[in-house]
GROMACS .gro file of C-alpha atoms in nm:
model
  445
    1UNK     CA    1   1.085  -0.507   0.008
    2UNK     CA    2   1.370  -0.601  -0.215
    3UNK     CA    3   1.282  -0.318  -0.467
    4UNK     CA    4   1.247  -0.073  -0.161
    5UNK     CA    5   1.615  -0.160  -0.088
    6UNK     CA    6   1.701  -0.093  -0.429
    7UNK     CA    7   1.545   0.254  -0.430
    8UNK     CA    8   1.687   0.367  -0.126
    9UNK     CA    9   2.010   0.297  -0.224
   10UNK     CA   10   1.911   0.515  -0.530
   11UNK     CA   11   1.764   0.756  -0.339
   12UNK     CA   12   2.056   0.792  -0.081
   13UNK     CA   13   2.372   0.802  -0.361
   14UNK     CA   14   2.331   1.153  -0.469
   15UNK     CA   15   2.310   1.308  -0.113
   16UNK     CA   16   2.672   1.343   0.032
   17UNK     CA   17   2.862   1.342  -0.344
   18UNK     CA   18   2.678   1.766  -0.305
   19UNK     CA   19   2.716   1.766   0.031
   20UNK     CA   20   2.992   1.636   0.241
   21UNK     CA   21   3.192   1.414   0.014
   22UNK     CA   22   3.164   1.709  -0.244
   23UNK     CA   23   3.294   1.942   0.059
   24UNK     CA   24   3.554   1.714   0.074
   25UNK     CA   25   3.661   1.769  -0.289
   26UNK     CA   26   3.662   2.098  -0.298
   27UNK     CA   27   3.948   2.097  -0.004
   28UNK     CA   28   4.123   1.834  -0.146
   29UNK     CA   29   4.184   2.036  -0.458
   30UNK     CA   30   4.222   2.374  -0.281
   31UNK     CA   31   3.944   2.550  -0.306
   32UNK     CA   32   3.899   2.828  -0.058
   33UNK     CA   33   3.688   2.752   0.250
   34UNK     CA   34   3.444   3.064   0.230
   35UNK     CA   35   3.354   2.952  -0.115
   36UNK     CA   36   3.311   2.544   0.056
   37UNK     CA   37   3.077   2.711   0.287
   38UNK     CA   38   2.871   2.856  -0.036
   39UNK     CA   39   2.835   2.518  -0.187
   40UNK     CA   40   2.626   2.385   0.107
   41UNK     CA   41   2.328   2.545  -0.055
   42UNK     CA   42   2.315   2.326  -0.303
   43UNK     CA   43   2.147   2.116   0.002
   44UNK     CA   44   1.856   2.347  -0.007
   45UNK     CA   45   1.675   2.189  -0.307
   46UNK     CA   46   1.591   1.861  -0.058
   47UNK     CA   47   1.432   2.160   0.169
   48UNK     CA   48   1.206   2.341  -0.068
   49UNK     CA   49   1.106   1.957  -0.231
   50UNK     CA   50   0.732   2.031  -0.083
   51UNK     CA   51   0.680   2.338  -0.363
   52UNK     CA   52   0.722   2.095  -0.653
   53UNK     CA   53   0.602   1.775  -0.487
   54UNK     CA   54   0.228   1.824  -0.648
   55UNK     CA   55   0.367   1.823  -0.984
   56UNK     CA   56   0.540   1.509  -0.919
   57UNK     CA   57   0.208   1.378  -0.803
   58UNK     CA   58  -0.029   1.519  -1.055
   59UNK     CA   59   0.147   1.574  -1.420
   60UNK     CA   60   0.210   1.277  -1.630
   61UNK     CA   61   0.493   1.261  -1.869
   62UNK     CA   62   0.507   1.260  -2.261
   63UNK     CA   63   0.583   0.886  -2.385
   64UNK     CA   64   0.728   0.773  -2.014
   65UNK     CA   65   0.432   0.786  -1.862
   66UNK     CA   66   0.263   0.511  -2.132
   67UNK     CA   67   0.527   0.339  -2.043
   68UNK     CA   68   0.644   0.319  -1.721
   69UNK     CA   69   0.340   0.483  -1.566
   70UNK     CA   70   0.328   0.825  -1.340
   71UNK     CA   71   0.540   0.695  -1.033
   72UNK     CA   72   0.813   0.487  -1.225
   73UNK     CA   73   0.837   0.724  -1.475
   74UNK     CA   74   0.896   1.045  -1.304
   75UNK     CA   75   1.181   0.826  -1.082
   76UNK     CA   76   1.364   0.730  -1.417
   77UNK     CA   77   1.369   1.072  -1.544
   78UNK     CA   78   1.528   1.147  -1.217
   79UNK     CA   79   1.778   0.935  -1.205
   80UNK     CA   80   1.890   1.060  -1.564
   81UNK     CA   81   1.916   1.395  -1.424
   82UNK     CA   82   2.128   1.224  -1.137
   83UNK     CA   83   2.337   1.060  -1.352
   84UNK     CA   84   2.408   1.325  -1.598
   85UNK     CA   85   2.497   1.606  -1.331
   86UNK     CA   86   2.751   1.322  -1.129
   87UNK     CA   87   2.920   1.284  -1.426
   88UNK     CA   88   2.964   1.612  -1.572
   89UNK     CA   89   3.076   1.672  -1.197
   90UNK     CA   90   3.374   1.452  -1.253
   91UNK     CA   91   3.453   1.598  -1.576
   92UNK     CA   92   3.485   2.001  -1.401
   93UNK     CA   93   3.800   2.144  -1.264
   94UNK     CA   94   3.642   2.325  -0.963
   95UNK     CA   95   3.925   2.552  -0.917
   96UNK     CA   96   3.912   2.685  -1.232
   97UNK     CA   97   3.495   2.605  -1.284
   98UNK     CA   98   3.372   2.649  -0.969
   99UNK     CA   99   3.023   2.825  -1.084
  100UNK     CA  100   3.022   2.500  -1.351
  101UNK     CA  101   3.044   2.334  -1.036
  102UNK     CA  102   2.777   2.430  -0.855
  103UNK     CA  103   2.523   2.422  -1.166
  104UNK     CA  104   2.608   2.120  -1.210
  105UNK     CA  105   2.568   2.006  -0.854
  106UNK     CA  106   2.253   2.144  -0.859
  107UNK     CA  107   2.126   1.924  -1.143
  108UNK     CA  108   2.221   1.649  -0.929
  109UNK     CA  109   2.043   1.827  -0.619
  110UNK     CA  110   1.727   1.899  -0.793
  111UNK     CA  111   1.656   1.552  -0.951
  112UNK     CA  112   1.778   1.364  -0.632
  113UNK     CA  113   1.560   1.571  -0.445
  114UNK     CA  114   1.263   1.498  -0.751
  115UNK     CA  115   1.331   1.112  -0.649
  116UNK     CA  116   1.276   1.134  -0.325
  117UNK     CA  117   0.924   1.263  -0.430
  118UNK     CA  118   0.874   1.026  -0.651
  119UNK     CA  119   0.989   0.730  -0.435
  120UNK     CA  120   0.789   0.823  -0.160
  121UNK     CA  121   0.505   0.791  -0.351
  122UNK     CA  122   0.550   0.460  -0.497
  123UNK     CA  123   0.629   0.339  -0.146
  124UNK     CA  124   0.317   0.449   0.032
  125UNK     CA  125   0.132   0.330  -0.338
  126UNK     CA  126   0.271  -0.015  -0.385
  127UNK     CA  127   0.144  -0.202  -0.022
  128UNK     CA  128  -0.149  -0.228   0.202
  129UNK     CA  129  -0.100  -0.027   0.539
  130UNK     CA  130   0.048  -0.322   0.732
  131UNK     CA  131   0.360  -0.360   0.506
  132UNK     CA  132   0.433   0.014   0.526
  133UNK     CA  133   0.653  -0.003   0.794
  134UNK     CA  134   0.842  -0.322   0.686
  135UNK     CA  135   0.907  -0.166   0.313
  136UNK     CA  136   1.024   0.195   0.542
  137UNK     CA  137   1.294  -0.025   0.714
  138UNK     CA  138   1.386  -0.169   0.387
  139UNK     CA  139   1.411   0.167   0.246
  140UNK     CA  140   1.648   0.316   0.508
  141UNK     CA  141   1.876   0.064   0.542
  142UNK     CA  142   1.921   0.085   0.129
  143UNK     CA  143   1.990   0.464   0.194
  144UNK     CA  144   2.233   0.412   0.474
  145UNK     CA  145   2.446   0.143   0.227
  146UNK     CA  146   2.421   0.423   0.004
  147UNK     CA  147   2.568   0.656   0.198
  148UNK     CA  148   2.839   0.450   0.272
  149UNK     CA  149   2.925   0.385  -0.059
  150UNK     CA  150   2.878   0.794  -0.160
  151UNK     CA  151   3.059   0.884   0.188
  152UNK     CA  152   3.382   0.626   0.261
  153UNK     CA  153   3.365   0.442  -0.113
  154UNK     CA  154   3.375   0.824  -0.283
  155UNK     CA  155   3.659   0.929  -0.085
  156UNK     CA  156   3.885   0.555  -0.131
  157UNK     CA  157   3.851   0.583  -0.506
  158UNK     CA  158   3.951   0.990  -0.490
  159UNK     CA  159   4.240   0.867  -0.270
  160UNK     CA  160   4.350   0.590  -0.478
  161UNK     CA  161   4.273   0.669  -0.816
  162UNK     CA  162   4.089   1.030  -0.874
  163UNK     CA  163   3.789   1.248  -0.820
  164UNK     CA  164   3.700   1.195  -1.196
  165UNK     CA  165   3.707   0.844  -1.186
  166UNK     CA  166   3.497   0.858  -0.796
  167UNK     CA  167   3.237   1.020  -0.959
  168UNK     CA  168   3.219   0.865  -1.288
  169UNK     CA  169   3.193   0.539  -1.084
  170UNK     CA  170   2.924   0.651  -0.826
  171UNK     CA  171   2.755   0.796  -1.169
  172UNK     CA  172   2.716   0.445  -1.318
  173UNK     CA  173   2.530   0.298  -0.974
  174UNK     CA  174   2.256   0.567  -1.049
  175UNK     CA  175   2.228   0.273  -1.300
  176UNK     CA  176   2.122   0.034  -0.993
  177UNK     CA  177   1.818   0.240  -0.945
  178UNK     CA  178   1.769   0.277  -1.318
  179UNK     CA  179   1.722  -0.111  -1.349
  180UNK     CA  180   1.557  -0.175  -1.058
  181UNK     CA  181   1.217   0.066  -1.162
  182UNK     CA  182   1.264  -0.118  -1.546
  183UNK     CA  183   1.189  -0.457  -1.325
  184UNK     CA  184   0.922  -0.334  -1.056
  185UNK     CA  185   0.611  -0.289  -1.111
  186UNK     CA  186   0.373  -0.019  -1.135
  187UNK     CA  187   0.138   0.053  -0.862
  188UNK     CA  188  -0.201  -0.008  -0.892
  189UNK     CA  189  -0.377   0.142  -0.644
  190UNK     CA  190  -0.435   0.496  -0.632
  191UNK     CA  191  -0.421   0.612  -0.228
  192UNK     CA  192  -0.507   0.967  -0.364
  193UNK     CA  193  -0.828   0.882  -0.468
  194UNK     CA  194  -0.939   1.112  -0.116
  195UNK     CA  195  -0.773   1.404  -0.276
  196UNK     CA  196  -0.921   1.388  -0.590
  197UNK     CA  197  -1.259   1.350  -0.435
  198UNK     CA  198  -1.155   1.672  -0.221
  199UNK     CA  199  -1.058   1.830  -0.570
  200UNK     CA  200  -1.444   1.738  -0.730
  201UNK     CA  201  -1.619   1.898  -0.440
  202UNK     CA  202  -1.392   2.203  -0.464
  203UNK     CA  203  -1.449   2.227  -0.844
  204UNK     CA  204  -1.818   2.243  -0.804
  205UNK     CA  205  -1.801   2.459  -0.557
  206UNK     CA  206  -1.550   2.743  -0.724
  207UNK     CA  207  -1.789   2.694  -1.024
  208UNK     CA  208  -2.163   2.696  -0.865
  209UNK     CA  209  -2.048   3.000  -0.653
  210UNK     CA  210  -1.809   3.199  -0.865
  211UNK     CA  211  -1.938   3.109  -1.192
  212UNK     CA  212  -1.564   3.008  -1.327
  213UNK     CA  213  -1.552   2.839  -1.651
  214UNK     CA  214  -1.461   2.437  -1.600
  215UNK     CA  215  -1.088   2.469  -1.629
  216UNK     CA  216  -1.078   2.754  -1.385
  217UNK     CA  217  -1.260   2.583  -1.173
  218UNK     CA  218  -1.076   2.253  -1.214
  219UNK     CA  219  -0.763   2.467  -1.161
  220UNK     CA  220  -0.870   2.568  -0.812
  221UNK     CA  221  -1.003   2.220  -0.745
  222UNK     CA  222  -0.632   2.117  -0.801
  223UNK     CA  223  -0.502   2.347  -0.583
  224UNK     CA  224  -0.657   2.310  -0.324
  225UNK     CA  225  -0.665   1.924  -0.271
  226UNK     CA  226  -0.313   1.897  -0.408
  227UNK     CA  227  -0.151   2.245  -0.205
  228UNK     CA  228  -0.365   2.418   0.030
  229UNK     CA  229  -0.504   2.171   0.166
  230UNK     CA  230  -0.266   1.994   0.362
  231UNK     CA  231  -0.152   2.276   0.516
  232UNK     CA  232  -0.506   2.435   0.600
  233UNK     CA  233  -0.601   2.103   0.758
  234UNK     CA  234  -0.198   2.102   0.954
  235UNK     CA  235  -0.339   2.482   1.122
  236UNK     CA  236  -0.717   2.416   1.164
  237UNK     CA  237  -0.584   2.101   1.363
  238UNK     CA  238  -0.312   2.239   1.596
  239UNK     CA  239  -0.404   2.632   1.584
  240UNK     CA  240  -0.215   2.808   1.762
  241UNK     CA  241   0.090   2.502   1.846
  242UNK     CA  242   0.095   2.523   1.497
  243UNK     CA  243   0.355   2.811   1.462
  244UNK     CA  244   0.528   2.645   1.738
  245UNK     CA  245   0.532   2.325   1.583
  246UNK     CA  246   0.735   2.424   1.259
  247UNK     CA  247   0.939   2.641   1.476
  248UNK     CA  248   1.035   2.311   1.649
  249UNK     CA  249   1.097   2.136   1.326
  250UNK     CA  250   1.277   2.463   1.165
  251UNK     CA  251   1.534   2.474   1.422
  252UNK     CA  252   1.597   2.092   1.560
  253UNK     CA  253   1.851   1.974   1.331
  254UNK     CA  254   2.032   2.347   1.281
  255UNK     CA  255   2.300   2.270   1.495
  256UNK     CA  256   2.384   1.916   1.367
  257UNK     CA  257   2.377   2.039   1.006
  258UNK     CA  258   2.538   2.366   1.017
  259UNK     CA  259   2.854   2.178   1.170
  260UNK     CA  260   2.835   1.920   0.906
  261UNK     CA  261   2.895   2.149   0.620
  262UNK     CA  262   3.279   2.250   0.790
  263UNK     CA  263   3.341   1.856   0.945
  264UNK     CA  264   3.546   1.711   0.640
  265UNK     CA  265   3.742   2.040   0.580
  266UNK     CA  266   3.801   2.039   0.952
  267UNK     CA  267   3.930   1.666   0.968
  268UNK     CA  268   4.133   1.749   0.600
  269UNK     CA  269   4.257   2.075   0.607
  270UNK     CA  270   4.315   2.175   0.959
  271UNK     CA  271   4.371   1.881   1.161
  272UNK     CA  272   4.572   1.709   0.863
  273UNK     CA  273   4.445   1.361   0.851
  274UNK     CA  274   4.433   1.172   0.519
  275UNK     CA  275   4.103   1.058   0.274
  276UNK     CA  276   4.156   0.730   0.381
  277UNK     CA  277   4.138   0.773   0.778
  278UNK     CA  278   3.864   1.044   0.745
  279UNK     CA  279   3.697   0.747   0.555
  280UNK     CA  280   3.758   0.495   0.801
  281UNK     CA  281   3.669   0.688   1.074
  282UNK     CA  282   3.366   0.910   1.041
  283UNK     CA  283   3.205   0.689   0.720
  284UNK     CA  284   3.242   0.319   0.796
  285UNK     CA  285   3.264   0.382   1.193
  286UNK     CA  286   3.051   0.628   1.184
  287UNK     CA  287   2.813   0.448   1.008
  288UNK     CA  288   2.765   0.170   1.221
  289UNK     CA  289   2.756   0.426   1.534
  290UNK     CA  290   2.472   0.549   1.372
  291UNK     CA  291   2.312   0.235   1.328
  292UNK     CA  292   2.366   0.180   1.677
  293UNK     CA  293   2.204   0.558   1.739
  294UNK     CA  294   1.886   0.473   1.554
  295UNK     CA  295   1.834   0.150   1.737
  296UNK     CA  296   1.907   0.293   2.045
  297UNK     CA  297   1.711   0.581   2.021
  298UNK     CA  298   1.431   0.336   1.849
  299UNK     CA  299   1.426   0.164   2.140
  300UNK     CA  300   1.417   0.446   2.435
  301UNK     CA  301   1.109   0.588   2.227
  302UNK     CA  302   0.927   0.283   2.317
  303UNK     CA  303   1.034   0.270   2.635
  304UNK     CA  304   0.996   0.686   2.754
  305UNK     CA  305   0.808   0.842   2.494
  306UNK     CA  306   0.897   1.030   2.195
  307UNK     CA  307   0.890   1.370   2.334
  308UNK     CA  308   1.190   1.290   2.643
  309UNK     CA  309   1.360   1.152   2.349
  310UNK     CA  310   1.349   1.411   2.165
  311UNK     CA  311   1.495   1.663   2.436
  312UNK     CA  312   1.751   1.402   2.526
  313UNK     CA  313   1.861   1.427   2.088
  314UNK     CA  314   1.876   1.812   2.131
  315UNK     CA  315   2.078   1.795   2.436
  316UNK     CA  316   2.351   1.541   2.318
  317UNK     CA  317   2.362   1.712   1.965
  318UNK     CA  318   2.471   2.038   2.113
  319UNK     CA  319   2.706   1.878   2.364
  320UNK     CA  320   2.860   1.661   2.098
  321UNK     CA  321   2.950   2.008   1.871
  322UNK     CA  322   3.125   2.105   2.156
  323UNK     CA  323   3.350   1.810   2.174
  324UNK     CA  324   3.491   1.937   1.830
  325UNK     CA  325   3.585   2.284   1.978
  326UNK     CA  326   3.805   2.051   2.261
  327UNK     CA  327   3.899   1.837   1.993
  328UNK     CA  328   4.034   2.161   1.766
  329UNK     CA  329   4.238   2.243   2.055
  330UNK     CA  330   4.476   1.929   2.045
  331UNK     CA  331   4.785   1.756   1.817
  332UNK     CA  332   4.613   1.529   1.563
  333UNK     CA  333   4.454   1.168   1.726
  334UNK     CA  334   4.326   0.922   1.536
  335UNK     CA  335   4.189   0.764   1.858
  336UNK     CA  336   4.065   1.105   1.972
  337UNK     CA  337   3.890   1.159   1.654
  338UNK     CA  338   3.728   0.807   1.702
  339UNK     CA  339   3.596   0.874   2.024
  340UNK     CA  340   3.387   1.208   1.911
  341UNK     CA  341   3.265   1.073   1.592
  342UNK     CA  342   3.114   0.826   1.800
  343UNK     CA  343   2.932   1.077   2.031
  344UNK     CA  344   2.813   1.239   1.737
  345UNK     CA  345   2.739   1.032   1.497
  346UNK     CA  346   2.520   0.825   1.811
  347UNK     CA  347   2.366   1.136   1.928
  348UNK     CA  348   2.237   1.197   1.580
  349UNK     CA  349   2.135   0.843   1.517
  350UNK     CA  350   1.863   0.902   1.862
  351UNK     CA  351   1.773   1.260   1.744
  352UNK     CA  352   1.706   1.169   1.399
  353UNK     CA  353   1.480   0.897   1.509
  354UNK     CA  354   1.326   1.072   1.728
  355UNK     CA  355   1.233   1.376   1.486
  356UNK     CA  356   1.080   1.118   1.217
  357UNK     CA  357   0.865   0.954   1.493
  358UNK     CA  358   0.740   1.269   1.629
  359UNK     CA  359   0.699   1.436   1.296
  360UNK     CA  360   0.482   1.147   1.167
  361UNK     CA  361   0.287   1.135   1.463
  362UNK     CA  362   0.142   1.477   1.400
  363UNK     CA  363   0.087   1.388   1.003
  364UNK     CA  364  -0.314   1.320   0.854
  365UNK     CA  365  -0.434   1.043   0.700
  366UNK     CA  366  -0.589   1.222   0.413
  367UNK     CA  367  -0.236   1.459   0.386
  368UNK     CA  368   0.005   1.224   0.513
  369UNK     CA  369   0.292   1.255   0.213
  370UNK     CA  370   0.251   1.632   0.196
  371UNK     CA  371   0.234   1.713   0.547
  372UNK     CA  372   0.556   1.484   0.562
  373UNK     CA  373   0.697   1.628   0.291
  374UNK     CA  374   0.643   2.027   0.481
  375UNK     CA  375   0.810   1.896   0.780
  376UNK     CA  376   1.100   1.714   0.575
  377UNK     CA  377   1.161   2.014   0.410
  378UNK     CA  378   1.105   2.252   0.703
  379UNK     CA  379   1.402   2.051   0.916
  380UNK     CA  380   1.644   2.080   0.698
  381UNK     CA  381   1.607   2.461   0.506
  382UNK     CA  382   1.726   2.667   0.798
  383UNK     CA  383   1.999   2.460   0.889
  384UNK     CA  384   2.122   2.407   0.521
  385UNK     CA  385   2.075   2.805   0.471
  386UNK     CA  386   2.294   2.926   0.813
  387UNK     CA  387   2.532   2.642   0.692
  388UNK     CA  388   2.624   2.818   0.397
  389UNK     CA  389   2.773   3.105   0.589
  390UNK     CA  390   2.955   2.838   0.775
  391UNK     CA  391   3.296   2.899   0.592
  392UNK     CA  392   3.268   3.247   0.653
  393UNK     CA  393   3.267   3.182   0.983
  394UNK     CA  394   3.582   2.964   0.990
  395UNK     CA  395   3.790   3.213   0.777
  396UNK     CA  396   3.719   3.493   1.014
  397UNK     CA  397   3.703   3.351   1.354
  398UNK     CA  398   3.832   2.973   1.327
  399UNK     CA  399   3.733   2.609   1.362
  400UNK     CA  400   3.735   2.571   1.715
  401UNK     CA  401   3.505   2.913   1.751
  402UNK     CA  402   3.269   2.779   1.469
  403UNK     CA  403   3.221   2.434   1.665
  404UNK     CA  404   3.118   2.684   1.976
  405UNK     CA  405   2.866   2.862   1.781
  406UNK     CA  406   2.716   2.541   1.671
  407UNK     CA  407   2.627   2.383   1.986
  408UNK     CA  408   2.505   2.753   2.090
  409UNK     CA  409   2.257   2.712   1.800
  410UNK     CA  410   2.156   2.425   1.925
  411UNK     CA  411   2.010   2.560   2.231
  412UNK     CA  412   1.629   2.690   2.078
  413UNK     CA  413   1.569   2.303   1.989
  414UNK     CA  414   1.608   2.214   2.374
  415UNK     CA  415   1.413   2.519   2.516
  416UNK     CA  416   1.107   2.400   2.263
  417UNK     CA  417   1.168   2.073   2.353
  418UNK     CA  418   1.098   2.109   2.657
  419UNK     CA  419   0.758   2.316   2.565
  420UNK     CA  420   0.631   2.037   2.372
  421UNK     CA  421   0.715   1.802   2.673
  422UNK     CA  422   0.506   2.034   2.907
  423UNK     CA  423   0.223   2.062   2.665
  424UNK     CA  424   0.186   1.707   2.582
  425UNK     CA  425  -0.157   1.635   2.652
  426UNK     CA  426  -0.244   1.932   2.437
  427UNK     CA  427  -0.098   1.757   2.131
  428UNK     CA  428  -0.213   1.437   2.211
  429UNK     CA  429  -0.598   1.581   2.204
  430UNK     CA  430  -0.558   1.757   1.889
  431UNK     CA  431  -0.340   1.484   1.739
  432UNK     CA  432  -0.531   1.284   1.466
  433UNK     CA  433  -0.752   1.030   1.485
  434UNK     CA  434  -0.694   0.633   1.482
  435UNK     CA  435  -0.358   0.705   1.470
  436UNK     CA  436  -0.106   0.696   1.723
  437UNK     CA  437  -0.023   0.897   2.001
  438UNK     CA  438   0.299   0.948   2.029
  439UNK     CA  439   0.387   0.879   2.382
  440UNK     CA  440   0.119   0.598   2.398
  441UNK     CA  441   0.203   0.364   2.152
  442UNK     CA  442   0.517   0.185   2.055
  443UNK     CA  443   0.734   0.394   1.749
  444UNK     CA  444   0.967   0.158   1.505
  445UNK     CA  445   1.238   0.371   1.395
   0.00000   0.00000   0.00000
């Protein structure tokens, strides 16, 4: 549990220093807000995680791996790409560099997004079943110190000393995560051993039917176990909710990120508060009111069932986006500020829990870090993809207009909300078995 803490603070340092804190940056130093909007893509790499995750899980590498073994060594050689990209990030002028910029915030993207594979795995690999949820807990609670430190500690360094020195500094804590996998140990139990039985049969198969030479055949054994078949077992299971499923998860958190991307240059540039009390306010504030979210939300899931829940997050994310267009419309109020960060920062904290407990309610047994990893990826692509136009948006039409279109896209997410509430004992029949249902049993967020 204490290494699990470790890694999630790992895991969660890189996020905001390409997302929001990095946001923040790029206002600070006066770069314009179309090109802000841009840099949100860099986001998209934690989307499209699933299309590499098999590599992560399958190819061992040179010298590392006799080392550290597969799962410890593929989350070292992540956090070197981590720390290399954060500090050649502190070393670019972004108003003169900004494509240096964003390459380089993409190395940062892509290996934090690698971890997050990797970590995964040695989570569900380390423990028996029964300490999964305890080393989960341990794990998100790293991540949300991390994101305090990347979020509120990024921004009092920047204010007080420079961006260069911020990110050198939130470089050398990749160095946390670093020491903690040279002290852990390596799993040693293999919880894929079902796939590669799955990858056997399929090898035969390809080669008794086809007549493939071995590696061919070994090559579609792979595939399938490792890639296709997650996802065929995902459609066989739900048919046709399937589509309506990921449509669910594709559009839920839209709303909630797309107005993320413009929130710091809104609080910086237009309404004129300083580093220090957008700190104050929406990280260390917010952070607890998020907290407070997750365990209230953790709690009403217990109590109502995840699916209510669920329609309750959607609802209160896109009434909490339009607190920000009333907000736009007033002098600048620190108190004022407060009071909507809170909203939305404890509207998100019930959503997000929410999402995770209904999206691993539908996962397999056999499939249950790929399936995850679909939906993980799937909730966050869309979002991260409209968000990009985001500055656009602002430049033409304003804040306060941009805040209104945001809680507009948040409307879909209700509507299927309220399908999957009114189709419930549908998904509760074709959920899987000796697992549980999701409005039956009791959910820890």
């Amino acid at each position: 549990m204490i290494a699990l803490l470790f890694l999630g603070f790992s895991a969660g340092l890189p996020f905001l220093l390409v997302f929001s804190t990095l946001n923040a940056r790029l206002a600070d130093v006066g770069v314009e807000t179309a090109t802000i909007g841009f840099f949100s893509w860099l986001g998209i790499t934690y989307s499209i995680k699933v299309f590499w995750a098999p590599v992560v899980d399958r190819l061992k590498l040179p010298l590392l791996d006799r080392l550290l073994g597969k799962r410890r060594s593929w989350i070292i050689f992540a956090q070197a790409g981590i720390a290399t990209g954060l500090y050649l990030m502190a070393h670019v002028d972004a108003t003169a560099a900004p494509e240096m910029m964003a390459l380089c915030g993409l190395l940062v993207a892509f290996s934090s997004a690698t971890q997050d594979v990797a970590i995964d795995a040695y989570r569900i690999e380390i423990a028996e079943e029964r300490l999964q949820a305890a080393l989960a807990a341990t794990y998100i609670f790293g991540y949300r110190l991390a994101l305090l430190v990347a979020g509120a500690g990024a921004l009092y360094l920047a204010e007080f000393w420079s961006w260069q020195v911020s990110y050198e500094v939130m470089a050398a804590l990749v160095g946390v995560g670093a020491l903690t996998v040279l002290i852990v140990r390596e799993p040693s139990v293999n919880h894929f051993a079902a796939a590669q039985d799955i990858a056997h049969k399929i090898e035969q198969e390809a080669a008794r039917r086809t007549h493939l030479n071995p590696r061919l055949a070994r090559l579609v054994g792979w595939f399938y176990a490792a890639v296709a078949g997650p996802f065929l077992d995902f459609f066989r299971r739900y048919k046709e909710l399937a589509l309506v499923i990921l449509l669910m998860v594709a559009v839920y958190r839209i709303s909630d990120i797309a107005m993320g991307v413009m929130a710091n240059p809104f609080y910086l540039d237009f309404m004129g508060f300083s580093k220090t009390q957008v700190a104050d306010v929406t990280k260390i504030f917010g952070f607890f009111m998020t907290i407070a979210g997750s365990l209230v939300g953790g709690v009403m899931v217990v109590r109502y069932g995840v699916r209510r829940i669920l329609l309750l997050g959607a609802i209160m994310t896109a009434a909490t986006n339009l607190l920000f267009v009333v907000l736009a419309q007033y002098p600048p109020n620190i108190v004022t500020l407060a009071a909507v960060v809170s909203a939305d920062n404890l509207s998100g904290g019930i959503a997000n829990v929410a999402l995770i407990a209904w999206l691993s309610s539908m996962t397999s047994a056999s499939f249950t870090a790929t399936q995850y990893a679909l939906f993980s990826s799937l909730m966050t692509l869309p979002g991260k993809f409209l968000g990009g136009f985001s500055g656009i948006v602002v430049a033409g039409f304003g804040y306060a207009e941009f805040f209104l279109v945001a809680g507009i896209m948040g409307v879909p997410a209700i509507l299927l909300a309220m399908f999957m509430i009114r189709n419930g004992h549908r998904l509760d029949a074709l959920a899987p078995r000796n697992e549980s249902k999701p409005d039956a049993e009791p959910v820890s967020p």
